[in-house]
């Protein structure tokens, strides 16, 4: 079976964030993930997890202005101290919410002549995050994001992810494989999963193009989910798509694949 989690930053956005936990539970999910939980208090999130019985398996370190078109936080040399402050905030949430992994978004570089400095800074900050999270049993993960949706993103391919994983050689760093982003870069995410399951700390999916639910684009999700199921990967697979229509109407895939066994 595949362990599916609901990304509450993308799903059930018809509702306030805290109400999305109830909606995910009622829809059949046993776990959730949030891109950035910091707009809600730790106590409110913990109470909602206890009330619903959901696990919160993933969230991100704060990424500053990344989603507003900026460079983000983790790779900008001038923002090193702000990144350290963000880690302190993240640890507060880790202690209470007990995720399986925390994602460190590499971010953008707007000045190509500074790319090497940005990559170096990201590597150092990611290693620092991995050291910081290790005592809590939480993996630091990072992902490639396509440069169509996010121009200038410094890590945008499976090969780059593997290269940085090898360079850093840290026992607490793993990869987040995002099916949508790799597909948008014309890569084969199924092949990546088959070849490198031991490197993966989390998987996310959406159909391409459009980033909608399974069945709205050109990905063969029967084949994809079979690949995940047979790969040996045993972590969580997050539904991180933008529903076409109401969220509940987008969940036909969940009943179909959640109970399908080898």
PDB file of C-alpha atoms in Angstrom:
ATOM      1  CA  UNK A   1       0.000   0.000   0.000  1.00  0.00           C
ATOM      2  CA  UNK A   2       1.004   3.621  -0.501  1.00  0.00           C
ATOM      3  CA  UNK A   3       0.879   5.979   2.462  1.00  0.00           C
ATOM      4  CA  UNK A   4      -0.904   9.068   1.137  1.00  0.00           C
ATOM      5  CA  UNK A   5      -0.830  12.440   2.876  1.00  0.00           C
ATOM      6  CA  UNK A   6      -2.962  15.479   2.092  1.00  0.00           C
ATOM      7  CA  UNK A   7      -1.116  18.730   1.457  1.00  0.00           C
ATOM      8  CA  UNK A   8      -3.321  21.191   3.314  1.00  0.00           C
ATOM      9  CA  UNK A   9      -1.722  24.185   1.638  1.00  0.00           C
ATOM     10  CA  UNK A  10      -3.137  22.966  -1.683  1.00  0.00           C
ATOM     11  CA  UNK A  11      -6.171  20.832  -0.812  1.00  0.00           C
ATOM     12  CA  UNK A  12      -9.386  21.890   0.927  1.00  0.00           C
ATOM     13  CA  UNK A  13      -8.548  25.558   0.442  1.00  0.00           C
ATOM     14  CA  UNK A  14     -12.285  26.205   0.442  1.00  0.00           C
ATOM     15  CA  UNK A  15     -11.858  26.097   4.242  1.00  0.00           C
ATOM     16  CA  UNK A  16      -9.688  27.872   6.823  1.00  0.00           C
ATOM     17  CA  UNK A  17      -6.433  26.004   7.429  1.00  0.00           C
ATOM     18  CA  UNK A  18      -7.363  24.439  10.763  1.00  0.00           C
ATOM     19  CA  UNK A  19     -10.665  23.156   9.366  1.00  0.00           C
ATOM     20  CA  UNK A  20      -8.785  21.394   6.578  1.00  0.00           C
ATOM     21  CA  UNK A  21      -7.544  18.783   9.057  1.00  0.00           C
ATOM     22  CA  UNK A  22     -11.115  17.638   9.690  1.00  0.00           C
ATOM     23  CA  UNK A  23     -11.841  17.628   5.971  1.00  0.00           C
ATOM     24  CA  UNK A  24      -8.766  15.524   5.222  1.00  0.00           C
ATOM     25  CA  UNK A  25      -9.639  13.046   7.962  1.00  0.00           C
ATOM     26  CA  UNK A  26     -13.222  12.754   6.743  1.00  0.00           C
ATOM     27  CA  UNK A  27     -11.999  12.214   3.183  1.00  0.00           C
ATOM     28  CA  UNK A  28      -9.944   9.193   4.230  1.00  0.00           C
ATOM     29  CA  UNK A  29      -6.444  10.559   4.815  1.00  0.00           C
ATOM     30  CA  UNK A  30      -4.447   9.504   7.861  1.00  0.00           C
ATOM     31  CA  UNK A  31      -1.723  12.126   7.444  1.00  0.00           C
ATOM     32  CA  UNK A  32      -1.285  15.711   6.385  1.00  0.00           C
ATOM     33  CA  UNK A  33       1.481  18.068   5.327  1.00  0.00           C
ATOM     34  CA  UNK A  34       1.628  21.864   5.236  1.00  0.00           C
ATOM     35  CA  UNK A  35       4.019  23.974   3.224  1.00  0.00           C
ATOM     36  CA  UNK A  36       4.433  26.641   5.912  1.00  0.00           C
ATOM     37  CA  UNK A  37       2.574  26.113   9.211  1.00  0.00           C
ATOM     38  CA  UNK A  38       3.870  29.261  10.887  1.00  0.00           C
ATOM     39  CA  UNK A  39       0.720  31.345  10.427  1.00  0.00           C
ATOM     40  CA  UNK A  40      -0.947  29.084  13.005  1.00  0.00           C
ATOM     41  CA  UNK A  41       0.120  28.681  16.607  1.00  0.00           C
ATOM     42  CA  UNK A  42       1.844  25.500  17.677  1.00  0.00           C
ATOM     43  CA  UNK A  43      -0.868  24.872  20.270  1.00  0.00           C
ATOM     44  CA  UNK A  44      -3.671  25.197  17.731  1.00  0.00           C
ATOM     45  CA  UNK A  45      -1.978  22.789  15.320  1.00  0.00           C
ATOM     46  CA  UNK A  46      -1.185  20.282  18.049  1.00  0.00           C
ATOM     47  CA  UNK A  47      -4.756  20.383  19.297  1.00  0.00           C
ATOM     48  CA  UNK A  48      -6.109  19.782  15.804  1.00  0.00           C
ATOM     49  CA  UNK A  49      -3.771  16.804  15.278  1.00  0.00           C
ATOM     50  CA  UNK A  50      -4.873  15.325  18.593  1.00  0.00           C
ATOM     51  CA  UNK A  51      -8.530  15.914  17.762  1.00  0.00           C
ATOM     52  CA  UNK A  52      -8.397  14.303  14.315  1.00  0.00           C
ATOM     53  CA  UNK A  53      -5.731  11.669  14.926  1.00  0.00           C
ATOM     54  CA  UNK A  54      -3.854  12.786  11.824  1.00  0.00           C
ATOM     55  CA  UNK A  55      -0.082  12.779  11.631  1.00  0.00           C
ATOM     56  CA  UNK A  56       1.621  15.918  10.345  1.00  0.00           C
ATOM     57  CA  UNK A  57       4.392  14.290   8.347  1.00  0.00           C
ATOM     58  CA  UNK A  58       6.015  17.236   6.572  1.00  0.00           C
ATOM     59  CA  UNK A  59       6.437  20.986   6.491  1.00  0.00           C
ATOM     60  CA  UNK A  60       9.037  23.445   5.172  1.00  0.00           C
ATOM     61  CA  UNK A  61      11.523  25.733   6.794  1.00  0.00           C
ATOM     62  CA  UNK A  62      10.388  29.318   6.233  1.00  0.00           C
ATOM     63  CA  UNK A  63      11.414  30.475   2.749  1.00  0.00           C
ATOM     64  CA  UNK A  64      11.092  34.241   3.207  1.00  0.00           C
ATOM     65  CA  UNK A  65       9.975  35.853  -0.093  1.00  0.00           C
ATOM     66  CA  UNK A  66      10.243  32.800  -2.368  1.00  0.00           C
ATOM     67  CA  UNK A  67       6.522  32.401  -3.068  1.00  0.00           C
ATOM     68  CA  UNK A  68       6.217  36.125  -3.760  1.00  0.00           C
ATOM     69  CA  UNK A  69       8.816  35.972  -6.536  1.00  0.00           C
ATOM     70  CA  UNK A  70      11.966  36.541  -4.473  1.00  0.00           C
ATOM     71  CA  UNK A  71      15.083  34.443  -4.034  1.00  0.00           C
ATOM     72  CA  UNK A  72      14.010  32.745  -0.835  1.00  0.00           C
ATOM     73  CA  UNK A  73      16.145  32.148   2.221  1.00  0.00           C
ATOM     74  CA  UNK A  74      18.293  29.021   2.242  1.00  0.00           C
ATOM     75  CA  UNK A  75      20.762  29.932  -0.524  1.00  0.00           C
ATOM     76  CA  UNK A  76      21.163  33.702  -0.203  1.00  0.00           C
ATOM     77  CA  UNK A  77      24.597  34.451   1.310  1.00  0.00           C
ATOM     78  CA  UNK A  78      23.386  37.710   2.876  1.00  0.00           C
ATOM     79  CA  UNK A  79      20.547  35.872   4.674  1.00  0.00           C
ATOM     80  CA  UNK A  80      22.591  33.324   6.626  1.00  0.00           C
ATOM     81  CA  UNK A  81      21.608  34.728  10.019  1.00  0.00           C
ATOM     82  CA  UNK A  82      17.949  34.864   9.022  1.00  0.00           C
ATOM     83  CA  UNK A  83      18.162  31.228   7.990  1.00  0.00           C
ATOM     84  CA  UNK A  84      19.549  30.320  11.412  1.00  0.00           C
ATOM     85  CA  UNK A  85      16.643  32.184  13.020  1.00  0.00           C
ATOM     86  CA  UNK A  86      14.228  30.273  10.800  1.00  0.00           C
ATOM     87  CA  UNK A  87      15.755  26.989  11.999  1.00  0.00           C
ATOM     88  CA  UNK A  88      15.093  28.023  15.588  1.00  0.00           C
ATOM     89  CA  UNK A  89      11.462  28.619  14.695  1.00  0.00           C
ATOM     90  CA  UNK A  90      11.310  25.294  12.858  1.00  0.00           C
ATOM     91  CA  UNK A  91      12.635  23.404  15.869  1.00  0.00           C
ATOM     92  CA  UNK A  92       9.861  24.824  18.041  1.00  0.00           C
ATOM     93  CA  UNK A  93       7.320  23.380  15.611  1.00  0.00           C
ATOM     94  CA  UNK A  94       9.236  20.094  15.268  1.00  0.00           C
ATOM     95  CA  UNK A  95       9.234  19.504  19.015  1.00  0.00           C
ATOM     96  CA  UNK A  96       5.465  19.845  19.257  1.00  0.00           C
ATOM     97  CA  UNK A  97       4.288  18.446  15.915  1.00  0.00           C
ATOM     98  CA  UNK A  98       6.805  15.622  15.363  1.00  0.00           C
ATOM     99  CA  UNK A  99       6.996  15.491  11.565  1.00  0.00           C
ATOM    100  CA  UNK A 100       8.891  12.777   9.722  1.00  0.00           C
ATOM    101  CA  UNK A 101      10.817  15.280   7.594  1.00  0.00           C
ATOM    102  CA  UNK A 102      11.274  19.008   7.058  1.00  0.00           C
ATOM    103  CA  UNK A 103      11.892  20.410   3.589  1.00  0.00           C
ATOM    104  CA  UNK A 104      14.560  23.064   2.982  1.00  0.00           C
ATOM    105  CA  UNK A 105      13.716  24.872  -0.250  1.00  0.00           C
ATOM    106  CA  UNK A 106      16.876  25.813  -2.175  1.00  0.00           C
ATOM    107  CA  UNK A 107      15.382  28.955  -3.711  1.00  0.00           C
ATOM    108  CA  UNK A 108      16.354  31.136  -6.649  1.00  0.00           C
ATOM    109  CA  UNK A 109      19.425  33.007  -7.815  1.00  0.00           C
ATOM    110  CA  UNK A 110      18.566  36.055  -9.896  1.00  0.00           C
ATOM    111  CA  UNK A 111      22.174  36.884 -10.758  1.00  0.00           C
ATOM    112  CA  UNK A 112      23.762  33.945 -12.641  1.00  0.00           C
ATOM    113  CA  UNK A 113      27.263  35.220 -11.863  1.00  0.00           C
ATOM    114  CA  UNK A 114      26.575  34.471  -8.171  1.00  0.00           C
ATOM    115  CA  UNK A 115      25.166  30.970  -8.681  1.00  0.00           C
ATOM    116  CA  UNK A 116      28.197  29.165  -7.230  1.00  0.00           C
ATOM    117  CA  UNK A 117      28.017  31.278  -4.072  1.00  0.00           C
ATOM    118  CA  UNK A 118      24.326  30.528  -3.728  1.00  0.00           C
ATOM    119  CA  UNK A 119      24.840  26.804  -4.177  1.00  0.00           C
ATOM    120  CA  UNK A 120      27.653  26.801  -1.635  1.00  0.00           C
ATOM    121  CA  UNK A 121      25.485  28.685   0.851  1.00  0.00           C
ATOM    122  CA  UNK A 122      22.611  26.288   0.302  1.00  0.00           C
ATOM    123  CA  UNK A 123      24.830  23.268   0.898  1.00  0.00           C
ATOM    124  CA  UNK A 124      26.111  24.721   4.158  1.00  0.00           C
ATOM    125  CA  UNK A 125      22.633  25.705   5.335  1.00  0.00           C
ATOM    126  CA  UNK A 126      21.156  22.322   4.415  1.00  0.00           C
ATOM    127  CA  UNK A 127      23.890  20.550   6.373  1.00  0.00           C
ATOM    128  CA  UNK A 128      23.209  22.842   9.327  1.00  0.00           C
ATOM    129  CA  UNK A 129      19.508  22.000   9.123  1.00  0.00           C
ATOM    130  CA  UNK A 130      20.289  18.278   8.998  1.00  0.00           C
ATOM    131  CA  UNK A 131      22.475  18.582  12.109  1.00  0.00           C
ATOM    132  CA  UNK A 132      19.780  20.613  13.853  1.00  0.00           C
ATOM    133  CA  UNK A 133      16.942  18.178  13.078  1.00  0.00           C
ATOM    134  CA  UNK A 134      18.842  14.942  13.757  1.00  0.00           C
ATOM    135  CA  UNK A 135      18.356  14.895  17.561  1.00  0.00           C
ATOM    136  CA  UNK A 136      14.590  14.906  16.980  1.00  0.00           C
ATOM    137  CA  UNK A 137      14.680  11.993  14.529  1.00  0.00           C
ATOM    138  CA  UNK A 138      13.572  14.293  11.702  1.00  0.00           C
ATOM    139  CA  UNK A 139      15.182  14.158   8.253  1.00  0.00           C
ATOM    140  CA  UNK A 140      16.201  17.263   6.343  1.00  0.00           C
ATOM    141  CA  UNK A 141      15.055  16.960   2.746  1.00  0.00           C
ATOM    142  CA  UNK A 142      15.317  19.145  -0.353  1.00  0.00           C
ATOM    143  CA  UNK A 143      13.746  19.129  -3.787  1.00  0.00           C
ATOM    144  CA  UNK A 144      14.169  20.167  -7.394  1.00  0.00           C
ATOM    145  CA  UNK A 145      11.615  22.690  -8.651  1.00  0.00           C
ATOM    146  CA  UNK A 146      10.982  23.352 -12.318  1.00  0.00           C
ATOM    147  CA  UNK A 147      12.260  26.563 -13.858  1.00  0.00           C
ATOM    148  CA  UNK A 148       9.094  27.120 -15.892  1.00  0.00           C
ATOM    149  CA  UNK A 149       7.012  27.889 -12.821  1.00  0.00           C
ATOM    150  CA  UNK A 150       9.942  29.268 -10.833  1.00  0.00           C
ATOM    151  CA  UNK A 151      12.683  30.736 -13.072  1.00  0.00           C
ATOM    152  CA  UNK A 152      16.124  30.797 -11.547  1.00  0.00           C
ATOM    153  CA  UNK A 153      15.529  27.956  -9.106  1.00  0.00           C
ATOM    154  CA  UNK A 154      19.011  26.711  -8.302  1.00  0.00           C
ATOM    155  CA  UNK A 155      18.211  22.981  -8.142  1.00  0.00           C
ATOM    156  CA  UNK A 156      15.869  21.844 -10.875  1.00  0.00           C
ATOM    157  CA  UNK A 157      16.813  18.295 -11.916  1.00  0.00           C
ATOM    158  CA  UNK A 158      17.151  14.809 -10.525  1.00  0.00           C
ATOM    159  CA  UNK A 159      20.834  14.775 -11.434  1.00  0.00           C
ATOM    160  CA  UNK A 160      21.448  17.925  -9.387  1.00  0.00           C
ATOM    161  CA  UNK A 161      19.672  16.436  -6.389  1.00  0.00           C
ATOM    162  CA  UNK A 162      21.787  13.299  -6.543  1.00  0.00           C
ATOM    163  CA  UNK A 163      24.952  15.331  -7.023  1.00  0.00           C
ATOM    164  CA  UNK A 164      24.298  17.430  -3.927  1.00  0.00           C
ATOM    165  CA  UNK A 165      23.299  14.403  -1.886  1.00  0.00           C
ATOM    166  CA  UNK A 166      26.650  12.827  -2.760  1.00  0.00           C
ATOM    167  CA  UNK A 167      28.625  16.017  -2.155  1.00  0.00           C
ATOM    168  CA  UNK A 168      27.147  16.677   1.260  1.00  0.00           C
ATOM    169  CA  UNK A 169      27.267  12.998   2.259  1.00  0.00           C
ATOM    170  CA  UNK A 170      25.220  13.671   5.379  1.00  0.00           C
ATOM    171  CA  UNK A 171      23.387  10.781   7.077  1.00  0.00           C
ATOM    172  CA  UNK A 172      20.346  12.955   7.831  1.00  0.00           C
ATOM    173  CA  UNK A 173      19.737  14.416   4.358  1.00  0.00           C
ATOM    174  CA  UNK A 174      17.329  12.797   1.902  1.00  0.00           C
ATOM    175  CA  UNK A 175      15.498  13.876  -1.255  1.00  0.00           C
ATOM    176  CA  UNK A 176      11.968  15.073  -1.816  1.00  0.00           C
ATOM    177  CA  UNK A 177      10.899  13.751  -5.205  1.00  0.00           C
ATOM    178  CA  UNK A 178       8.159  15.923  -6.660  1.00  0.00           C
ATOM    179  CA  UNK A 179       6.528  14.154  -9.594  1.00  0.00           C
ATOM    180  CA  UNK A 180       5.084  17.361 -10.983  1.00  0.00           C
ATOM    181  CA  UNK A 181       8.325  19.345 -10.976  1.00  0.00           C
ATOM    182  CA  UNK A 182      10.429  16.564 -12.504  1.00  0.00           C
ATOM    183  CA  UNK A 183       7.785  15.966 -15.170  1.00  0.00           C
ATOM    184  CA  UNK A 184       7.680  19.661 -16.016  1.00  0.00           C
ATOM    185  CA  UNK A 185      11.434  19.435 -16.690  1.00  0.00           C
ATOM    186  CA  UNK A 186      10.800  16.494 -19.061  1.00  0.00           C
ATOM    187  CA  UNK A 187      12.405  14.030 -16.670  1.00  0.00           C
ATOM    188  CA  UNK A 188      11.170  10.517 -15.920  1.00  0.00           C
ATOM    189  CA  UNK A 189      10.177  10.417 -12.233  1.00  0.00           C
ATOM    190  CA  UNK A 190       9.297   6.726 -12.435  1.00  0.00           C
ATOM    191  CA  UNK A 191      12.830   5.866 -13.488  1.00  0.00           C
ATOM    192  CA  UNK A 192      14.238   8.052 -10.712  1.00  0.00           C
ATOM    193  CA  UNK A 193      12.127   6.291  -8.094  1.00  0.00           C
ATOM    194  CA  UNK A 194      13.022   2.832  -9.410  1.00  0.00           C
ATOM    195  CA  UNK A 195      16.744   3.600  -9.451  1.00  0.00           C
ATOM    196  CA  UNK A 196      17.134   5.608  -6.234  1.00  0.00           C
ATOM    197  CA  UNK A 197      14.496   4.631  -3.653  1.00  0.00           C
ATOM    198  CA  UNK A 198      17.033   4.651  -0.837  1.00  0.00           C
ATOM    199  CA  UNK A 199      17.677   8.378  -1.354  1.00  0.00           C
ATOM    200  CA  UNK A 200      14.033   9.439  -1.015  1.00  0.00           C
ATOM    201  CA  UNK A 201      12.585  10.919   2.148  1.00  0.00           C
ATOM    202  CA  UNK A 202       9.275  12.104   0.701  1.00  0.00           C
ATOM    203  CA  UNK A 203       7.307  12.039  -2.557  1.00  0.00           C
ATOM    204  CA  UNK A 204       4.741  14.558  -3.798  1.00  0.00           C
ATOM    205  CA  UNK A 205       2.552  14.444  -6.889  1.00  0.00           C
ATOM    206  CA  UNK A 206       0.310  16.422  -9.199  1.00  0.00           C
ATOM    207  CA  UNK A 207      -0.608  15.879 -12.824  1.00  0.00           C
ATOM    208  CA  UNK A 208       1.087  17.764 -15.649  1.00  0.00           C
ATOM    209  CA  UNK A 209       0.544  20.182 -17.149  1.00  0.00           C
ATOM    210  CA  UNK A 210      -1.671  22.297 -14.929  1.00  0.00           C
ATOM    211  CA  UNK A 211      -0.774  20.787 -11.541  1.00  0.00           C
ATOM    212  CA  UNK A 212      -4.245  19.336 -11.094  1.00  0.00           C
ATOM    213  CA  UNK A 213      -5.393  16.036  -9.620  1.00  0.00           C
ATOM    214  CA  UNK A 214      -4.638  12.663 -11.246  1.00  0.00           C
ATOM    215  CA  UNK A 215      -6.545  12.352 -14.490  1.00  0.00           C
ATOM    216  CA  UNK A 216      -6.360  16.014 -15.479  1.00  0.00           C
ATOM    217  CA  UNK A 217      -3.068  15.754 -17.357  1.00  0.00           C
ATOM    218  CA  UNK A 218      -0.776  13.311 -19.105  1.00  0.00           C
ATOM    219  CA  UNK A 219       0.771  11.279 -16.251  1.00  0.00           C
ATOM    220  CA  UNK A 220      -0.169   7.597 -16.048  1.00  0.00           C
ATOM    221  CA  UNK A 221      -0.888   7.357 -12.319  1.00  0.00           C
ATOM    222  CA  UNK A 222      -1.654   3.635 -12.436  1.00  0.00           C
ATOM    223  CA  UNK A 223       1.887   3.051 -13.600  1.00  0.00           C
ATOM    224  CA  UNK A 224       3.386   5.721 -11.357  1.00  0.00           C
ATOM    225  CA  UNK A 225       1.796   4.431  -8.163  1.00  0.00           C
ATOM    226  CA  UNK A 226       2.722   0.857  -9.096  1.00  0.00           C
ATOM    227  CA  UNK A 227       6.303   2.049  -9.455  1.00  0.00           C
ATOM    228  CA  UNK A 228       6.244   3.667  -6.005  1.00  0.00           C
ATOM    229  CA  UNK A 229       4.610   0.596  -4.480  1.00  0.00           C
ATOM    230  CA  UNK A 230       7.177  -1.788  -5.950  1.00  0.00           C
ATOM    231  CA  UNK A 231      10.250   0.385  -5.389  1.00  0.00           C
ATOM    232  CA  UNK A 232      10.801  -0.387  -1.718  1.00  0.00           C
ATOM    233  CA  UNK A 233      10.036   3.209  -0.742  1.00  0.00           C
ATOM    234  CA  UNK A 234       7.970   3.131   2.452  1.00  0.00           C
ATOM    235  CA  UNK A 235       7.589   6.828   3.298  1.00  0.00           C
ATOM    236  CA  UNK A 236       4.715   9.207   2.655  1.00  0.00           C
ATOM    237  CA  UNK A 237       3.396  10.266  -0.742  1.00  0.00           C
ATOM    238  CA  UNK A 238       1.817  13.697  -0.626  1.00  0.00           C
ATOM    239  CA  UNK A 239      -1.083  14.918  -2.740  1.00  0.00           C
ATOM    240  CA  UNK A 240       0.191  18.410  -3.551  1.00  0.00           C
ATOM    241  CA  UNK A 241      -2.030  19.453  -6.417  1.00  0.00           C
ATOM    242  CA  UNK A 242      -4.439  22.281  -7.170  1.00  0.00           C
ATOM    243  CA  UNK A 243      -7.859  20.665  -7.440  1.00  0.00           C
ATOM    244  CA  UNK A 244      -9.810  21.281 -10.607  1.00  0.00           C
ATOM    245  CA  UNK A 245     -13.168  21.934  -8.970  1.00  0.00           C
ATOM    246  CA  UNK A 246     -13.973  21.326  -5.292  1.00  0.00           C
ATOM    247  CA  UNK A 247     -11.388  19.258  -3.443  1.00  0.00           C
ATOM    248  CA  UNK A 248     -13.797  16.462  -2.575  1.00  0.00           C
ATOM    249  CA  UNK A 249     -14.638  16.049  -6.253  1.00  0.00           C
ATOM    250  CA  UNK A 250     -10.925  15.619  -7.018  1.00  0.00           C
ATOM    251  CA  UNK A 251     -10.377  12.587  -4.774  1.00  0.00           C
ATOM    252  CA  UNK A 252     -11.569   9.665  -6.918  1.00  0.00           C
ATOM    253  CA  UNK A 253      -7.957   8.502  -7.118  1.00  0.00           C
ATOM    254  CA  UNK A 254      -7.665   8.137  -3.329  1.00  0.00           C
ATOM    255  CA  UNK A 255     -10.183   5.337  -2.925  1.00  0.00           C
ATOM    256  CA  UNK A 256      -8.815   3.616  -6.029  1.00  0.00           C
ATOM    257  CA  UNK A 257      -5.168   3.557  -4.996  1.00  0.00           C
ATOM    258  CA  UNK A 258      -5.178   3.751  -1.191  1.00  0.00           C
ATOM    259  CA  UNK A 259      -6.387   0.183  -0.791  1.00  0.00           C
ATOM    260  CA  UNK A 260      -4.603  -1.347  -3.772  1.00  0.00           C
ATOM    261  CA  UNK A 261      -2.005  -3.859  -2.632  1.00  0.00           C
ATOM    262  CA  UNK A 262       0.859  -5.687  -4.287  1.00  0.00           C
TER     263      UNK A 262
END
